Amino acid sequence: MTFTRKVWSDKIALLMAGTGVGALSYGRASKDKKKEKYSVGTQLNMNDENINRHSWKKVAEFSDNDVSASRHAPEAKRKRKDFERLILAIKSGKGDVLVLTDMSRSQRMLAVYAMLRDLCYDNGLFFWLVEGNLYDLRVTADRASLGQQALNAETQVDTIHDNTSRGLKGQIDAGRPHGHVPYGYERFKNQKTGAFERQDFDQTSYVVKKEDGTEETYTPYSIVREIFWHARRLVTETAIANLFNARGIPSPSGKLWSRQTIRSIATNPVYVGKRAHFREAVTDGQWKGIVTPKVFHNVQAIISRAVESGPHAPAFLPGLVAVVCVELRRVRFVDAQQAQAGQEETEVCRVLVRR
């Protein structure tokens, strides 16, 4: 059965039409780190229940998972492919009623609500079913009610953003850490209150077995120091990643090291004891740096010169001098107390090629 949009005189006429009504179902969830789609799936199931209760026929179903509808989210996070498909369906004349679990699923910005409302009105899709309640866009009171719901959705997310921003500013000013624990550190919280207590070096010993059968013991703390040691000596990010992969040392994610992971660590102010915001140092952190300010700033200067040399220049390599570490030697680092006193590491590799 093909459903072409019809003109219904009012809500009663629509409800009386039963199977003659075509419904468009839409669901959206802002966060789904595990990509399991539980939230958006629940919404679509609720939409189906409402559609079946009125004996309507579902013409099409649209869903955007792990996508935000807030103005405060990055633009890439707000890109909704199925929402665009919904708009095309409305323009093409599909469906007689738009079904939403609640107003915030369609948008959290008044401008988007107004666009969707006017689009539906101009294309003759006058009926919305929101939270089980039926609205007719031709009725002033219904439009006012939907508009208030849209305002509430926007206000709610703005309030959450404001509260989060104030809390984050307080954390930044106090130098407390935020988010995931950086590789090379371990974080301790009060067991009763969950409040931050301290962030120390992660010197947990791990043993990996190499292809030749020999074993190597390392700590996350020592690996971070090694990254900076190599970077100061102009070893490329890719070469450093290959070095760790060859030794069987897992990356922070437990997978293989990549150039991007090395760069992320080498440019993070957290490793010099700074509280960062969007990776920019803004205040002193409530923890000690794994490397000294001199080491950190030297590495940043090397990276900056490599970037200025152009996209095709080898990472970490300033000017025309390139150093390639191709033969591994023994690796030994001083302990944490000696590191804090500013002592340096021992030789780690022999330079075989200089060009």
Short mmCIF file of C-alpha atoms in Angstrom, two decimals:
data_model
loop_
_atom_site.label_atom_id
_atom_site.label_comp_id
_atom_site.label_asym_id
_atom_site.label_seq_id
_atom_site.Cartn_x
_atom_site.Cartn_y
_atom_site.Cartn_z
CA MET A 1 0.00 0.00 0.00
CA THR A 2 1.43 3.35 -1.06
CA PHE A 3 0.90 6.25 1.32
CA THR A 4 0.58 9.66 -0.27
CA ARG A 5 0.05 12.54 2.12
CA LYS A 6 -3.61 13.36 2.56
CA VAL A 7 -5.38 16.41 3.95
CA TRP A 8 -7.19 15.75 7.23
CA SER A 9 -9.62 18.37 8.48
CA ASP A 10 -8.60 18.00 12.14
CA LYS A 11 -7.14 15.63 14.76
CA ILE A 12 -10.39 13.70 15.11
CA ALA A 13 -10.47 12.95 11.38
CA LEU A 14 -6.87 11.72 11.56
CA LEU A 15 -7.57 9.48 14.56
CA MET A 16 -10.64 8.02 12.86
CA ALA A 17 -8.67 7.13 9.71
CA GLY A 18 -6.73 4.28 11.36
CA THR A 19 -4.70 2.28 8.82
CA GLY A 20 -5.14 5.02 6.25
CA VAL A 21 -2.62 7.19 8.10
CA GLY A 22 1.09 6.99 7.31
CA ALA A 23 3.56 7.75 10.15
CA LEU A 24 7.17 8.92 10.09
CA SER A 25 9.14 7.77 13.15
CA TYR A 26 12.32 9.55 14.33
CA GLY A 27 14.71 8.87 17.21
CA ARG A 28 18.03 10.38 18.33
CA ALA A 29 20.52 9.77 21.13
CA SER A 30 23.33 12.16 22.08
CA LYS A 31 25.82 9.73 23.62
CA ASP A 32 26.49 6.07 22.96
CA LYS A 33 30.19 5.35 23.54
CA LYS A 34 29.67 1.59 23.20
CA LYS A 35 27.61 2.02 20.00
CA GLU A 36 24.92 -0.31 21.36
CA LYS A 37 22.01 1.94 20.34
CA TYR A 38 19.98 1.10 23.45
CA SER A 39 18.61 4.62 23.92
CA VAL A 40 17.65 5.26 20.32
CA GLY A 41 16.25 1.72 20.04
CA THR A 42 14.03 2.34 23.06
CA GLN A 43 12.73 5.54 21.48
CA LEU A 44 11.86 3.80 18.23
CA ASN A 45 10.08 1.02 20.12
CA MET A 46 8.02 3.62 22.00
CA ASN A 47 7.19 5.29 18.70
CA ASP A 48 6.06 1.92 17.32
CA GLU A 49 3.79 1.40 20.33
CA ASN A 50 2.14 4.79 19.78
CA ILE A 51 1.77 4.13 16.05
CA ASN A 52 0.21 0.70 16.64
CA ARG A 53 -2.11 2.05 19.32
CA HIS A 54 -3.74 4.29 16.71
CA SER A 55 -3.63 1.54 14.02
CA TRP A 56 -1.45 3.74 11.79
CA LYS A 57 1.05 2.38 9.27
CA LYS A 58 4.71 3.25 9.68
CA VAL A 59 5.86 4.68 6.35
CA ALA A 60 9.52 5.23 7.30
CA GLU A 61 11.82 5.16 10.32
CA PHE A 62 14.80 7.42 10.92
CA SER A 63 17.41 7.40 13.70
CA ASP A 64 20.63 9.22 14.55
CA ASN A 65 22.75 7.53 17.19
CA ASP A 66 25.54 9.17 19.22
CA VAL A 67 24.69 12.55 17.67
CA SER A 68 24.06 15.80 19.53
CA ALA A 69 21.39 18.38 18.73
CA SER A 70 22.91 21.08 20.96
CA ARG A 71 24.51 24.32 19.80
CA HIS A 72 27.34 23.61 22.27
CA ALA A 73 28.47 20.42 20.53
CA PRO A 74 31.12 20.53 17.77
CA GLU A 75 29.63 20.83 14.29
CA ALA A 76 30.82 17.33 13.34
CA LYS A 77 29.02 15.92 16.37
CA ARG A 78 25.78 17.63 15.26
CA LYS A 79 25.71 16.19 11.73
CA ARG A 80 22.55 14.07 11.50
CA LYS A 81 22.33 12.00 8.35
CA ASP A 82 18.93 10.48 9.11
CA PHE A 83 17.48 13.85 10.11
CA GLU A 84 18.39 15.05 6.62
CA ARG A 85 16.65 11.98 5.20
CA LEU A 86 13.58 12.81 7.31
CA ILE A 87 13.52 16.30 5.82
CA LEU A 88 13.67 14.86 2.31
CA ALA A 89 10.82 12.48 3.13
CA ILE A 90 8.67 15.35 4.38
CA LYS A 91 9.39 17.36 1.23
CA SER A 92 8.55 14.37 -0.99
CA GLY A 93 5.06 14.01 0.51
CA LYS A 94 5.60 10.91 2.64
CA GLY A 95 3.68 10.49 5.87
CA ASP A 96 0.73 12.19 7.53
CA VAL A 97 2.10 12.43 11.06
CA LEU A 98 5.57 12.85 12.59
CA VAL A 99 6.11 10.68 15.67
CA LEU A 100 8.66 11.67 18.36
CA THR A 101 9.28 10.27 21.83
CA ASP A 102 9.80 13.83 23.06
CA MET A 103 10.66 17.22 21.57
CA SER A 104 14.36 17.07 22.47
CA ARG A 105 14.80 14.05 20.17
CA SER A 106 14.18 16.22 17.11
CA GLN A 107 16.24 19.20 18.28
CA ARG A 108 17.63 21.23 21.16
CA MET A 109 17.76 24.50 19.26
CA LEU A 110 14.77 26.78 18.68
CA ALA A 111 15.99 27.65 15.19
CA VAL A 112 15.95 23.98 14.17
CA TYR A 113 12.47 23.52 15.67
CA ALA A 114 11.18 26.55 13.74
CA MET A 115 12.73 25.21 10.52
CA LEU A 116 11.16 21.77 10.99
CA ARG A 117 7.77 23.22 11.97
CA ASP A 118 7.66 25.53 8.94
CA LEU A 119 8.86 22.75 6.64
CA CYS A 120 6.06 20.46 7.80
CA TYR A 121 3.47 23.23 7.59
CA ASP A 122 4.51 24.31 4.09
CA ASN A 123 4.43 20.69 2.85
CA GLY A 124 1.09 19.77 4.43
CA LEU A 125 2.39 17.49 7.22
CA PHE A 126 0.32 19.18 9.93
CA PHE A 127 0.28 16.50 12.63
CA TRP A 128 2.95 15.69 15.23
CA LEU A 129 2.65 13.02 17.90
CA VAL A 130 4.98 13.95 20.78
CA GLU A 131 5.07 12.03 24.08
CA GLY A 132 1.83 10.34 23.01
CA ASN A 133 -0.01 13.65 22.52
CA LEU A 134 -1.29 14.66 19.10
CA TYR A 135 -0.76 18.22 17.82
CA ASP A 136 -2.06 20.04 14.74
CA LEU A 137 0.28 22.77 13.42
CA ARG A 138 -2.73 24.67 12.09
CA VAL A 139 -4.03 25.17 15.65
CA THR A 140 -2.52 28.16 17.46
CA ALA A 141 -2.66 26.53 20.89
CA ASP A 142 -0.92 23.42 19.58
CA ARG A 143 1.84 25.46 17.96
CA ALA A 144 2.29 27.38 21.20
CA SER A 145 2.55 24.14 23.18
CA LEU A 146 5.13 22.67 20.80
CA GLY A 147 7.07 25.93 20.82
CA GLN A 148 7.21 25.89 24.62
CA GLN A 149 8.47 22.32 24.57
CA ALA A 150 11.17 23.31 22.07
CA LEU A 151 12.17 26.25 24.29
CA ASN A 152 12.35 23.95 27.30
CA ALA A 153 14.58 21.52 25.38
CA GLU A 154 16.98 24.31 24.44
CA THR A 155 16.93 25.83 27.93
CA GLN A 156 17.66 22.46 29.53
CA VAL A 157 20.78 21.83 27.49
CA ASP A 158 21.94 25.45 27.93
CA THR A 159 21.57 25.12 31.70
CA ILE A 160 23.54 21.86 31.71
CA HIS A 161 26.26 23.51 29.62
CA ASP A 162 26.44 26.55 31.93
CA ASN A 163 26.66 24.41 35.06
CA THR A 164 29.29 22.18 33.48
CA SER A 165 31.31 25.22 32.36
CA ARG A 166 31.26 26.71 35.86
CA GLY A 167 32.32 23.41 37.39
CA LEU A 168 35.07 22.98 34.81
CA LYS A 169 36.35 26.52 35.41
CA GLY A 170 36.56 25.77 39.11
CA GLN A 171 38.56 22.62 38.38
CA ILE A 172 40.88 24.51 36.04
CA ASP A 173 41.49 27.35 38.51
CA ALA A 174 42.29 24.84 41.25
CA GLY A 175 44.55 22.80 38.96
CA ARG A 176 42.58 19.61 39.47
CA PRO A 177 42.69 17.00 36.70
CA HIS A 178 39.69 16.39 34.47
CA GLY A 179 38.61 13.49 32.29
CA HIS A 180 40.52 10.27 31.75
CA VAL A 181 43.75 9.54 33.60
CA PRO A 182 46.72 10.41 31.35
CA TYR A 183 48.99 7.53 30.38
CA GLY A 184 51.92 7.44 32.77
CA TYR A 185 49.87 8.53 35.78
CA GLU A 186 47.47 6.93 38.22
CA ARG A 187 44.78 8.89 40.02
CA PHE A 188 43.46 8.42 43.53
CA LYS A 189 40.07 9.51 44.85
CA ASN A 190 38.52 9.61 48.29
CA GLN A 191 36.78 6.27 48.77
CA LYS A 192 33.86 7.88 50.62
CA THR A 193 33.26 11.08 48.66
CA GLY A 194 34.87 10.28 45.31
CA ALA A 195 36.70 13.62 45.44
CA PHE A 196 40.13 13.93 43.83
CA GLU A 197 43.03 13.38 46.23
CA ARG A 198 46.18 13.05 44.14
CA GLN A 199 47.68 12.03 40.82
CA ASP A 200 51.00 10.16 40.95
CA PHE A 201 53.39 8.53 38.52
CA ASP A 202 52.23 5.12 37.33
CA GLN A 203 55.25 2.95 38.07
CA THR A 204 53.41 -0.34 37.85
CA SER A 205 55.80 -2.89 36.33
CA TYR A 206 54.71 -4.83 33.25
CA VAL A 207 56.60 -7.62 31.50
CA VAL A 208 56.43 -8.22 27.75
CA LYS A 209 58.01 -11.06 25.79
CA LYS A 210 59.75 -10.21 22.56
CA GLU A 211 59.85 -12.30 19.39
CA ASP A 212 63.31 -13.61 20.29
CA GLY A 213 61.97 -14.96 23.58
CA THR A 214 63.61 -12.35 25.82
CA GLU A 215 61.57 -10.30 28.25
CA GLU A 216 61.45 -6.60 28.99
CA THR A 217 60.05 -4.89 32.05
CA TYR A 218 58.62 -1.40 31.68
CA THR A 219 56.33 1.06 33.44
CA PRO A 220 53.93 3.56 31.84
CA TYR A 221 55.95 6.31 33.53
CA SER A 222 59.19 5.13 31.87
CA ILE A 223 57.53 4.92 28.45
CA VAL A 224 56.40 8.55 28.63
CA ARG A 225 59.91 9.64 29.56
CA GLU A 226 61.31 7.58 26.70
CA ILE A 227 58.99 9.29 24.21
CA PHE A 228 60.32 12.70 25.23
CA TRP A 229 63.90 11.39 25.23
CA HIS A 230 63.59 10.22 21.63
CA ALA A 231 61.74 13.37 20.57
CA ARG A 232 64.53 15.62 21.90
CA ARG A 233 66.97 13.65 19.78
CA LEU A 234 64.90 14.19 16.63
CA VAL A 235 63.64 10.63 16.26
CA THR A 236 60.46 10.63 14.16
CA GLU A 237 57.07 9.90 15.70
CA THR A 238 56.66 6.92 13.37
CA ALA A 239 60.06 5.55 14.38
CA ILE A 240 59.18 5.85 18.06
CA ALA A 241 55.89 4.03 17.48
CA ASN A 242 57.67 1.30 15.54
CA LEU A 243 60.21 0.99 18.34
CA PHE A 244 57.54 0.27 20.95
CA ASN A 245 55.64 -2.05 18.63
CA ALA A 246 58.80 -4.03 17.89
CA ARG A 247 59.36 -4.46 21.62
CA GLY A 248 55.80 -5.66 22.13
CA ILE A 249 54.83 -2.77 24.40
CA PRO A 250 51.10 -1.95 24.08
CA SER A 251 49.88 1.60 23.56
CA PRO A 252 47.65 3.36 26.14
CA SER A 253 44.61 1.84 24.40
CA GLY A 254 46.15 -1.63 24.53
CA LYS A 255 46.68 -1.70 20.77
CA LEU A 256 49.63 -0.86 18.52
CA TRP A 257 51.34 2.50 18.83
CA SER A 258 50.76 5.04 16.08
CA ARG A 259 52.31 8.33 15.08
CA GLN A 260 49.21 10.13 16.34
CA THR A 261 49.47 8.53 19.79
CA ILE A 262 53.12 9.55 20.11
CA ARG A 263 52.29 13.13 19.04
CA SER A 264 49.38 13.28 21.50
CA ILE A 265 51.67 12.41 24.42
CA ALA A 266 54.61 14.55 23.26
CA THR A 267 52.45 17.69 23.04
CA ASN A 268 50.33 17.25 26.18
CA PRO A 269 51.14 19.85 28.91
CA VAL A 270 49.95 17.40 31.57
CA TYR A 271 53.39 15.75 31.39
CA VAL A 272 55.08 18.92 32.60
CA GLY A 273 52.62 19.27 35.50
CA LYS A 274 50.21 21.72 33.84
CA ARG A 275 46.40 21.73 33.85
CA ALA A 276 45.35 21.98 30.23
CA HIS A 277 42.13 23.11 28.56
CA PHE A 278 41.76 22.04 24.93
CA ARG A 279 45.41 20.95 25.20
CA GLU A 280 46.59 24.45 26.14
CA ALA A 281 48.34 24.87 29.50
CA VAL A 282 46.29 27.26 31.64
CA THR A 283 47.50 26.72 35.21
CA ASP A 284 49.74 24.57 37.40
CA GLY A 285 48.32 21.12 38.05
CA GLN A 286 48.06 19.40 41.40
CA TRP A 287 50.61 16.79 40.31
CA LYS A 288 54.28 16.60 39.38
CA GLY A 289 55.45 16.57 35.79
CA ILE A 290 57.01 13.45 34.35
CA VAL A 291 59.48 15.60 32.40
CA THR A 292 61.12 18.92 33.24
CA PRO A 293 59.92 22.20 31.67
CA LYS A 294 63.19 22.40 29.72
CA VAL A 295 62.65 18.98 28.15
CA PHE A 296 59.00 19.69 27.36
CA HIS A 297 59.63 23.08 25.75
CA ASN A 298 62.54 21.71 23.71
CA VAL A 299 60.25 19.04 22.29
CA GLN A 300 57.53 21.60 21.49
CA ALA A 301 60.08 23.74 19.63
CA ILE A 302 61.19 20.71 17.60
CA ILE A 303 57.61 19.82 16.71
CA SER A 304 56.77 23.43 15.80
CA ARG A 305 59.76 23.64 13.45
CA ALA A 306 58.75 20.36 11.82
CA VAL A 307 55.20 21.64 11.29
CA GLU A 308 56.47 24.93 9.85
CA SER A 309 58.60 22.96 7.37
CA GLY A 310 55.39 21.80 5.70
CA PRO A 311 53.08 18.78 5.64
CA HIS A 312 55.64 16.61 3.83
CA ALA A 313 58.45 17.21 6.30
CA PRO A 314 59.26 14.28 8.61
CA ALA A 315 57.75 14.81 12.07
CA PHE A 316 60.14 16.00 14.78
CA LEU A 317 62.81 16.89 12.19
CA PRO A 318 63.82 20.58 12.02
CA GLY A 319 65.53 22.01 8.97
CA LEU A 320 67.44 19.58 6.78
CA VAL A 321 68.82 17.39 9.55
CA ALA A 322 67.20 13.99 9.93
CA VAL A 323 68.20 11.40 12.49
CA VAL A 324 66.98 7.85 12.12
CA CYS A 325 67.34 5.44 15.02
CA VAL A 326 67.58 1.99 13.47
CA GLU A 327 69.48 -0.07 16.02
CA LEU A 328 68.08 -0.58 19.49
CA ARG A 329 70.34 -0.63 22.50
CA ARG A 330 69.58 -1.22 26.16
CA VAL A 331 67.09 1.15 27.76
CA ARG A 332 67.43 2.28 31.36
CA PHE A 333 65.79 5.24 33.03
CA VAL A 334 66.49 6.85 36.37
CA ASP A 335 63.87 6.42 39.07
CA ALA A 336 61.18 8.98 39.91
CA GLN A 337 63.16 10.71 42.66
CA GLN A 338 66.19 11.19 40.43
CA ALA A 339 63.95 12.36 37.60
CA GLN A 340 62.47 15.07 39.80
CA ALA A 341 66.02 16.20 40.60
CA GLY A 342 66.51 16.79 36.88
CA GLN A 343 68.82 13.87 36.07
CA GLU A 344 68.88 12.57 32.52
CA GLU A 345 68.35 9.12 31.02
CA THR A 346 71.04 6.84 29.63
CA GLU A 347 71.75 6.21 25.95
CA VAL A 348 68.98 4.31 24.20
CA CYS A 349 69.99 3.88 20.58
CA ARG A 350 72.80 4.31 18.10
CA VAL A 351 72.36 6.70 15.22
CA LEU A 352 73.26 4.88 12.02
CA VAL A 353 71.91 7.26 9.40
CA ARG A 354 72.22 11.04 9.30
CA ARG A 355 71.13 12.92 6.23
#
